[in-house]
Amino acid sequence: MRHYGHVSPAVRKRLFHKEPCDFHAGSRADLLSAALGATLYSPATRPRLADDVLKLARRGVVSMVLCLEDSIHDAEVEGAEINLVRQFEKLAEQGAETPLLFIRVREPEQIPDLVQRLGPAVRLLSGFVLPKFTEERGTPFLEALVDAESVSGHKLYAMPVLESPELLHLETRTATLTGIATTVDKYRDRVLALRLGVTDFCSAYGLRRSPDMTAYDVRIVAGVIADVVNVLGRADGTGFTITGPVWEYFRLQERMFKPQLRRSPFLEGSAEELRTTLIEHDMDGLLSEIALDRANGLLGKTCIHPSHVPPVHALSVVSHEEFSDAQDILRPERDGGGVLRSAYTNKMNEARPHRAWAERTLLRAEVFGVAREDIGFVDLLTAGIPR
């Protein structure tokens, strides 16, 4: 699979200076973690789940979580497990390419049980999403995953969700973060990415952000995100990919504040109608939050609606200017440090301080591609929206 693989080769050639690479479930872990992009959640109760998965793959979705936890009622779990096994078997029979598929479980015991029940269809499973992860609660999940992998002989990744009240509360945050860091480091080769459960953070204080506001406008949430990145997102080799929080809105809401999308990029691209549609569906808030995710060290995003996927992916493509800067910074002759003017003559690139940023940028360029010099976000978004 590849990002923008659902658009024609001719369109990709027009958009990209360097096209997104191909990858698959067996690709190296750092590539997969960067490639997750917009990870779309779906309840495991859906009766046509296999058909949905294949349809979404054709529309550009490359990673999905099939949920047995908060998205379904407690009384539905047993039926959802049965449905999930049946839908995996159906996908295996069809033999079509699927996104990276993960199952969000409730209890550690579900991991070996589901792996055993999936049988040969387990080859379509990339791993499990582990809820409300702390050192105490997370360790049994990871042990169960390792045991299930050993029995099945199939590589399985974990994506812990950081969403517990202990992580939110100030008096327990440091100890909780330290415990999480110790646990995920012990199982580093199993942990593909860490996911932020901002909805649960808000729930602990009876909060819910409006479509006019991003997670970063809710100060108590922004503080937790900053601390999680501080401890778990470092660029010194100890960090992990941390994905952005879910955006909850996808229909027209009454607006209190002015739209956040400037007109000029859309006028330049003759796409004023697209701008209007994005605003009407509260996507301007989503776009703002994606940009803030990137600025705060997060990559990828949890999504609950297919319409959120194209904006996440369009804003993940590396611009020609970013690519040029990253290449300049990483030139072998710059190992000794120093400062140079960017090829775009609009900034100074410092070889040592900007090195980690450049390395991350080139990894993102590998999976999402590099836009041509005259291609902007509007062009990428327009091309990425399925027709």
Coordinates of C-alpha atoms in Angstrom, one line a residue:
M1 CA 0.0 0.0 0.0
R2 CA 1.0 3.6 -0.3
H3 CA -0.3 7.1 0.6
Y4 CA -2.2 8.6 -2.4
G5 CA -2.2 5.1 -3.9
H6 CA -6.0 5.7 -4.6
V7 CA -5.3 8.5 -7.1
S8 CA -4.1 7.9 -10.6
P9 CA -0.3 7.7 -11.5
A10 CA -0.8 10.7 -13.7
V11 CA -2.1 12.8 -10.8
R12 CA 0.6 11.6 -8.5
K13 CA 3.2 12.6 -11.1
R14 CA 1.7 16.1 -11.2
L15 CA 1.6 16.5 -7.4
F16 CA 4.8 14.9 -6.2
H17 CA 8.5 15.8 -6.6
K18 CA 9.1 12.5 -4.7
E19 CA 6.2 10.1 -4.6
P20 CA 5.2 8.2 -1.4
C21 CA 6.9 4.9 -1.0
D22 CA 5.2 1.5 -0.9
F23 CA 5.0 -0.2 2.5
H24 CA 3.3 -3.2 4.0
A25 CA 2.7 -4.8 7.4
G26 CA 6.2 -6.4 7.3
S27 CA 8.0 -3.1 6.6
R28 CA 10.4 -1.8 9.2
A29 CA 8.8 -0.4 12.4
D30 CA 9.9 3.2 12.1
L31 CA 8.5 3.4 8.6
L32 CA 5.2 1.9 9.7
S33 CA 4.8 4.2 12.7
A34 CA 5.4 7.3 10.5
A35 CA 3.0 5.9 7.8
L36 CA 0.0 5.4 10.1
G37 CA -1.5 8.7 9.1
A38 CA -5.2 9.1 9.8
T39 CA -6.0 5.9 11.8
L40 CA -9.7 5.4 11.3
Y41 CA -11.7 3.8 14.2
S42 CA -14.7 1.6 13.5
P43 CA -17.0 -0.3 15.9
A44 CA -16.4 -4.1 15.6
T45 CA -20.2 -4.6 15.6
R46 CA -20.7 -3.4 12.0
P47 CA -22.3 -6.2 10.1
R48 CA -20.6 -5.3 6.8
L49 CA -17.2 -4.5 8.4
A50 CA -15.1 -6.5 5.8
D51 CA -16.8 -4.6 2.9
D52 CA -16.3 -1.3 4.8
V53 CA -12.6 -2.0 5.2
L54 CA -12.0 -2.8 1.5
K55 CA -14.0 0.3 0.5
L56 CA -12.0 2.6 2.8
A57 CA -8.8 1.1 1.5
R58 CA -9.8 2.1 -2.0
R59 CA -10.5 5.6 -0.6
G60 CA -7.0 6.1 0.8
V61 CA -7.2 4.8 4.3
V62 CA -4.0 2.9 5.3
S63 CA -4.6 2.1 9.0
M64 CA -7.8 1.2 10.9
V65 CA -8.7 0.2 14.5
L66 CA -11.6 -2.2 14.9
C67 CA -12.9 -1.3 18.3
L68 CA -14.2 -3.6 21.1
E69 CA -13.9 -1.0 23.8
D70 CA -15.6 2.4 24.2
S71 CA -17.4 2.5 20.9
I72 CA -19.7 -0.4 21.7
H73 CA -22.0 -1.2 24.6
D74 CA -20.8 -3.6 27.3
A75 CA -23.5 -6.1 26.4
E76 CA -22.3 -6.1 22.7
V77 CA -18.8 -7.4 23.4
E78 CA -19.3 -11.1 22.9
G79 CA -21.3 -10.6 19.7
A80 CA -18.7 -8.1 18.4
E81 CA -15.9 -10.6 18.9
I82 CA -17.8 -13.2 16.9
N83 CA -18.5 -10.7 14.2
L84 CA -14.9 -9.6 14.1
V85 CA -13.6 -13.1 13.6
R86 CA -16.1 -13.7 10.9
Q87 CA -15.2 -10.4 9.1
F88 CA -11.5 -11.2 9.2
E89 CA -12.2 -14.6 7.7
K90 CA -14.2 -12.9 4.9
L91 CA -11.3 -10.5 4.2
A92 CA -8.9 -13.4 4.1
E93 CA -11.1 -15.3 1.6
Q94 CA -11.3 -12.3 -0.7
G95 CA -7.5 -11.8 -0.7
A96 CA -7.7 -8.1 -1.4
E97 CA -5.2 -5.6 0.0
T98 CA -6.3 -4.2 3.4
P99 CA -5.1 -1.3 5.5
L100 CA -3.0 -2.0 8.6
L101 CA -5.6 -3.5 10.9
F102 CA -5.5 -3.2 14.7
I103 CA -8.1 -4.4 17.3
R104 CA -8.8 -2.3 20.4
V105 CA -9.5 -4.7 23.2
R106 CA -10.8 -4.2 26.8
E107 CA -8.9 -6.9 28.7
P108 CA -5.5 -8.7 28.2
E109 CA -7.3 -12.1 28.0
Q110 CA -8.9 -11.0 24.7
I111 CA -5.6 -10.9 22.9
P112 CA -4.6 -14.6 22.9
D113 CA -8.2 -15.6 22.6
L114 CA -8.8 -13.5 19.5
V115 CA -5.5 -14.5 17.9
Q116 CA -6.4 -18.2 18.4
R117 CA -10.0 -17.7 17.0
L118 CA -8.7 -15.8 14.0
G119 CA -6.7 -18.8 12.9
P120 CA -5.0 -18.3 9.5
A121 CA -6.8 -14.9 9.1
V122 CA -4.5 -13.5 11.8
R123 CA -2.0 -12.7 9.0
L124 CA -4.3 -9.6 8.3
L125 CA -3.9 -8.4 11.9
S126 CA -1.1 -5.8 12.6
G127 CA -1.7 -5.7 16.3
F128 CA -3.7 -4.4 19.2
V129 CA -4.6 -1.1 20.7
L130 CA -4.3 -1.1 24.5
P131 CA -6.7 1.2 26.4
K132 CA -6.1 3.3 29.5
F133 CA -2.4 2.4 29.5
T134 CA -0.3 2.7 32.7
E135 CA 2.6 0.6 33.9
E136 CA 0.3 -1.4 36.2
R137 CA -2.5 -1.9 33.7
G138 CA -0.3 -2.0 30.5
T139 CA 2.1 -4.7 31.4
P140 CA -0.4 -7.6 31.4
F141 CA -1.6 -6.4 27.9
L142 CA 2.0 -6.4 26.6
E143 CA 2.8 -9.8 28.1
A144 CA -0.4 -11.2 26.5
L145 CA 0.6 -9.8 23.2
V146 CA 4.1 -11.3 23.4
D147 CA 2.6 -14.7 24.3
A148 CA 0.1 -14.6 21.5
E149 CA 2.8 -13.7 19.0
S150 CA 4.9 -16.6 20.1
V151 CA 2.1 -19.1 19.8
S152 CA 0.8 -17.8 16.4
G153 CA 4.2 -17.1 14.9
H154 CA 2.8 -13.8 13.6
K155 CA 4.3 -10.4 14.3
L156 CA 2.0 -8.2 16.4
Y157 CA 2.4 -4.6 17.4
A158 CA 1.0 -2.7 20.3
M159 CA -0.4 0.9 20.3
P160 CA -1.0 1.9 23.9
V161 CA -3.6 4.6 24.5
L162 CA -2.5 7.3 27.1
E163 CA -5.8 8.4 28.6
S164 CA -5.9 7.5 32.3
P165 CA -6.9 9.9 35.0
E166 CA -3.6 9.3 36.7
L167 CA -1.8 10.8 33.7
L168 CA -4.1 13.8 33.8
H169 CA -4.0 14.6 37.5
L170 CA -1.0 16.7 38.4
E171 CA -0.2 14.9 41.7
T172 CA 0.2 11.5 39.9
R173 CA 1.4 12.6 36.4
T174 CA 5.1 12.4 36.8
A175 CA 5.1 9.0 38.5
T176 CA 2.6 7.7 35.9
L177 CA 4.7 9.0 33.0
T178 CA 7.8 7.5 34.4
G179 CA 6.1 4.1 34.8
I180 CA 4.8 4.2 31.2
A181 CA 8.2 5.2 29.9
T182 CA 9.8 2.2 31.7
T183 CA 7.2 -0.2 30.4
V184 CA 7.2 0.8 26.8
D185 CA 11.0 0.9 26.7
K186 CA 11.1 -2.7 27.9
Y187 CA 8.8 -3.7 25.1
R188 CA 10.2 -1.2 22.6
D189 CA 10.3 -3.6 19.6
R190 CA 6.5 -4.3 20.1
V191 CA 5.3 -0.6 20.6
L192 CA 4.5 0.9 17.2
A193 CA 3.1 4.2 18.4
L194 CA 1.5 5.8 21.4
R195 CA -2.0 7.3 21.1
L196 CA -3.5 10.1 23.1
G197 CA -7.0 9.7 24.5
V198 CA -8.0 13.4 24.8
T199 CA -11.7 12.6 25.1
D200 CA -11.0 10.7 28.3
F201 CA -8.9 13.6 29.6
C202 CA -11.7 16.0 29.0
S203 CA -14.2 13.6 30.6
A204 CA -12.3 13.6 33.9
Y205 CA -13.2 17.3 34.3
G206 CA -16.6 17.3 32.6
L207 CA -15.2 19.2 29.5
R208 CA -15.8 18.9 25.8
R209 CA -14.2 21.2 23.3
S210 CA -16.3 22.9 20.7
P211 CA -15.6 22.7 16.9
D212 CA -14.2 26.3 17.2
M213 CA -11.5 25.1 19.5
T214 CA -8.6 22.7 19.2
A215 CA -7.3 20.4 22.0
Y216 CA -4.5 23.0 22.5
D217 CA -7.1 25.6 23.5
V218 CA -8.1 23.4 26.5
R219 CA -5.2 24.3 28.7
I220 CA -5.4 21.3 31.0
V221 CA -5.3 19.0 28.0
A222 CA -2.5 21.0 26.3
G223 CA -0.4 20.6 29.5
V224 CA -0.7 16.8 29.4
I225 CA 0.2 16.6 25.7
A226 CA 3.3 18.7 26.4
D227 CA 4.4 16.5 29.3
V228 CA 3.8 13.3 27.3
V229 CA 5.9 14.6 24.4
N230 CA 8.5 15.8 26.9
V231 CA 9.0 12.3 28.4
L232 CA 8.0 10.0 25.5
G233 CA 8.6 11.9 22.3
R234 CA 12.3 12.8 22.6
A235 CA 14.4 12.8 19.4
D236 CA 17.5 11.2 21.1
G237 CA 16.5 7.7 20.3
T238 CA 14.5 7.1 23.4
G239 CA 11.2 8.5 22.1
F240 CA 8.2 7.0 20.3
T241 CA 5.8 8.2 17.6
I242 CA 2.9 9.9 19.4
T243 CA -0.2 10.4 17.4
G244 CA -2.6 13.3 17.5
P245 CA -5.9 13.3 19.4
V246 CA -9.3 12.5 17.8
W247 CA -11.4 15.3 16.2
E248 CA -15.0 14.7 17.2
Y249 CA -17.0 16.8 14.7
F250 CA -18.1 16.0 11.2
R251 CA -21.4 17.9 10.6
L252 CA -22.5 21.5 10.6
Q253 CA -22.6 23.1 14.0
E254 CA -23.6 26.6 15.0
R255 CA -20.5 28.7 15.0
M256 CA -19.5 31.3 17.6
F257 CA -16.1 32.3 16.1
K258 CA -14.9 33.3 12.6
P259 CA -13.6 30.5 10.3
Q260 CA -9.9 29.7 10.8
L261 CA -9.2 29.1 7.1
R262 CA -7.6 32.0 5.2
R263 CA -9.2 32.6 1.8
S264 CA -5.9 33.2 -0.2
P265 CA -4.7 29.6 -0.6
F266 CA -8.1 28.6 -1.9
L267 CA -8.4 31.5 -4.2
E268 CA -5.0 30.7 -5.7
G269 CA -6.1 27.2 -6.2
S270 CA -9.6 28.1 -7.6
A271 CA -11.1 26.1 -4.7
E272 CA -13.3 28.6 -2.8
E273 CA -16.1 26.0 -3.0
L274 CA -13.8 23.5 -1.2
R275 CA -13.1 26.1 1.5
T276 CA -16.8 26.7 2.1
T277 CA -17.4 22.9 2.3
L278 CA -14.6 22.5 4.9
I279 CA -16.0 25.3 7.0
E280 CA -19.5 24.0 6.8
H281 CA -18.3 20.6 8.1
D282 CA -16.2 22.1 10.9
M283 CA -13.0 21.0 9.1
D284 CA -11.3 24.3 9.6
G285 CA -10.9 23.4 13.3
L286 CA -9.5 20.0 12.3
L287 CA -7.0 21.6 10.0
S288 CA -5.9 24.0 12.7
E289 CA -5.5 21.1 15.2
I290 CA -3.5 19.0 12.7
A291 CA -1.0 21.9 12.2
L292 CA -0.7 22.3 16.0
D293 CA -0.2 18.5 16.4
R294 CA 2.8 18.8 14.1
A295 CA 4.2 21.8 15.8
N296 CA 3.9 20.0 19.2
G297 CA 5.7 16.8 18.0
L298 CA 2.8 14.6 17.1
L299 CA 2.5 12.6 13.9
G300 CA -0.7 11.0 12.5
K301 CA -4.2 11.3 14.1
T302 CA -7.0 9.2 15.5
C303 CA -10.1 9.7 13.3
I304 CA -13.7 8.7 13.6
H305 CA -15.0 9.7 10.2
P306 CA -13.7 9.0 6.7
S307 CA -13.9 12.7 5.8
H308 CA -11.1 13.4 8.2
V309 CA -8.6 11.2 6.4
P310 CA -7.8 13.5 3.4
P311 CA -6.9 16.6 5.4
V312 CA -4.6 14.6 7.8
H313 CA -2.8 13.1 4.8
A314 CA -2.6 16.3 2.8
L315 CA -1.0 18.1 5.7
S316 CA 1.4 15.2 6.2
V317 CA 3.0 15.5 2.8
V318 CA 6.4 17.2 3.0
S319 CA 6.6 20.5 1.2
H320 CA 9.3 21.1 -1.3
E321 CA 10.8 23.8 0.9
E322 CA 10.9 21.5 4.0
F323 CA 12.6 18.8 1.9
S324 CA 15.1 21.2 0.6
D325 CA 16.0 22.4 4.1
A326 CA 16.2 18.9 5.5
Q327 CA 18.5 17.7 2.7
D328 CA 20.8 20.8 3.2
I329 CA 21.0 20.2 6.9
L330 CA 21.9 16.5 6.5
R331 CA 24.7 17.0 3.9
P332 CA 27.8 15.1 5.0
E333 CA 29.9 18.2 5.0
R334 CA 27.6 19.6 7.7
D335 CA 28.5 17.0 10.3
G336 CA 30.7 19.6 12.0
G337 CA 27.9 22.0 12.5
G338 CA 27.5 25.5 11.2
V339 CA 24.8 27.8 9.8
L340 CA 23.7 28.2 6.2
R341 CA 21.1 30.2 4.4
S342 CA 18.2 28.0 3.0
A343 CA 17.9 27.4 -0.7
Y344 CA 14.6 29.4 -0.5
T345 CA 16.6 32.3 1.0
N346 CA 14.0 32.9 3.7
K347 CA 15.6 31.3 6.8
M348 CA 18.8 30.1 8.4
N349 CA 19.4 26.4 8.8
E350 CA 21.6 25.3 11.7
A351 CA 23.1 21.9 11.1
R352 CA 23.2 20.7 14.7
P353 CA 20.0 22.1 16.3
H354 CA 17.9 21.3 13.2
R355 CA 19.4 17.8 12.6
A356 CA 16.7 15.8 14.4
W357 CA 14.0 17.8 12.7
A358 CA 15.6 17.1 9.3
E359 CA 15.8 13.3 10.0
R360 CA 12.2 13.2 11.0
T361 CA 11.2 15.2 8.0
L362 CA 13.0 12.9 5.6
L363 CA 11.3 9.9 7.2
R364 CA 7.9 11.6 6.7
A365 CA 8.9 12.4 3.1
E366 CA 9.6 8.7 2.5
V367 CA 6.0 7.7 3.5
F368 CA 4.0 10.7 2.5
G369 CA 6.1 12.0 -0.4
V370 CA 7.4 15.5 -1.3
A371 CA 5.2 18.0 -3.0
R372 CA 6.4 19.7 -6.2
E373 CA 7.5 23.3 -5.7
D374 CA 4.3 24.7 -7.1
I375 CA 1.9 22.3 -5.3
G376 CA 0.2 23.4 -2.0
F377 CA -2.1 21.9 0.5
V378 CA -5.2 22.7 -1.5
D379 CA -4.0 20.8 -4.5
L380 CA -3.1 17.8 -2.3
L381 CA -6.4 17.9 -0.4
T382 CA -8.5 18.2 -3.6
A383 CA -6.7 15.3 -5.2
G384 CA -7.0 13.1 -2.0
I385 CA -10.7 13.5 -1.6
P386 CA -12.3 10.4 -3.2
R387 CA -14.6 11.0 -6.1

